Amino acid sequence: MRQPIVSAKKVLDTTGAGDTFTAAFAVALVEGKSKKECLRFAAAAASLCVQVKGAIPSMPNRNSVLELLQSL
């Protein structure tokens, strides 16, 4: 299974991107999403994460991730 890249407009800091991806994947998985949907949600969350400096401030909220996914 492959997940295409969700491009970031700018990359400021990659700290926390992997943790954000993993957490977003887990959230989608426990919500009953398919693995493909989990990957897409996680990739979008990580894409938003790298655009903000710092590990904690960069973790996106659900609405931001959903808005990004809707724009793709």
XYZ file of C-alpha atoms in Angstrom:
72
model
C 0.000 0.000 0.000
C 1.332 3.440 -0.907
C 0.330 6.905 0.195
C 1.081 9.773 -2.185
C 2.768 12.804 -0.709
C 0.669 15.602 0.721
C 2.867 18.576 -0.119
C 3.576 21.249 2.445
C 3.554 24.876 1.308
C 6.690 25.463 3.383
C 8.835 23.325 5.673
C 9.952 25.102 8.841
C 10.633 22.249 11.248
C 10.352 18.483 10.917
C 10.426 17.911 14.674
C 7.331 15.939 15.624
C 6.321 15.026 12.068
C 6.703 11.291 12.673
C 4.875 11.472 15.988
C 2.090 13.484 14.357
C 1.814 10.950 11.523
C 1.652 8.033 13.963
C -0.883 9.721 16.239
C -3.120 10.773 13.348
C -2.982 7.266 11.883
C -3.947 5.787 15.256
C -6.839 8.215 15.673
C -8.239 7.384 12.249
C -7.752 3.661 12.870
C -9.672 3.637 16.168
C -12.408 5.617 14.434
C -12.857 2.660 12.090
C -11.347 4.188 8.954
C -9.771 1.949 6.324
C -5.978 1.725 6.299
C -5.954 3.783 3.109
C -7.997 6.533 4.797
C -5.739 6.330 7.860
C -2.660 6.876 5.696
C -4.251 9.833 3.926
C -5.318 11.454 7.214
C -1.878 10.879 8.741
C -0.030 12.255 5.706
C -2.158 15.402 5.781
C -1.523 15.868 9.507
C 2.236 15.465 9.053
C 2.188 17.903 6.135
C 0.605 20.542 8.347
C 2.991 19.717 11.198
C 6.180 20.558 9.298
C 4.873 24.029 8.504
C 5.031 25.172 12.163
C 8.099 25.482 14.387
C 8.230 23.334 17.517
C 6.959 19.857 18.326
C 3.878 20.645 20.414
C 2.659 23.805 18.647
C 2.973 22.067 15.289
C 0.475 19.278 15.989
C -2.558 20.209 13.885
C -6.139 19.982 15.075
C -8.706 17.797 13.363
C -10.433 20.646 11.551
C -7.160 21.770 9.966
C -6.457 18.249 8.734
C -9.988 17.838 7.353
C -9.817 21.220 5.620
C -6.538 20.252 3.979
C -7.967 16.917 2.843
C -11.016 18.632 1.363
C -8.775 21.001 -0.586
C -6.881 18.168 -2.293
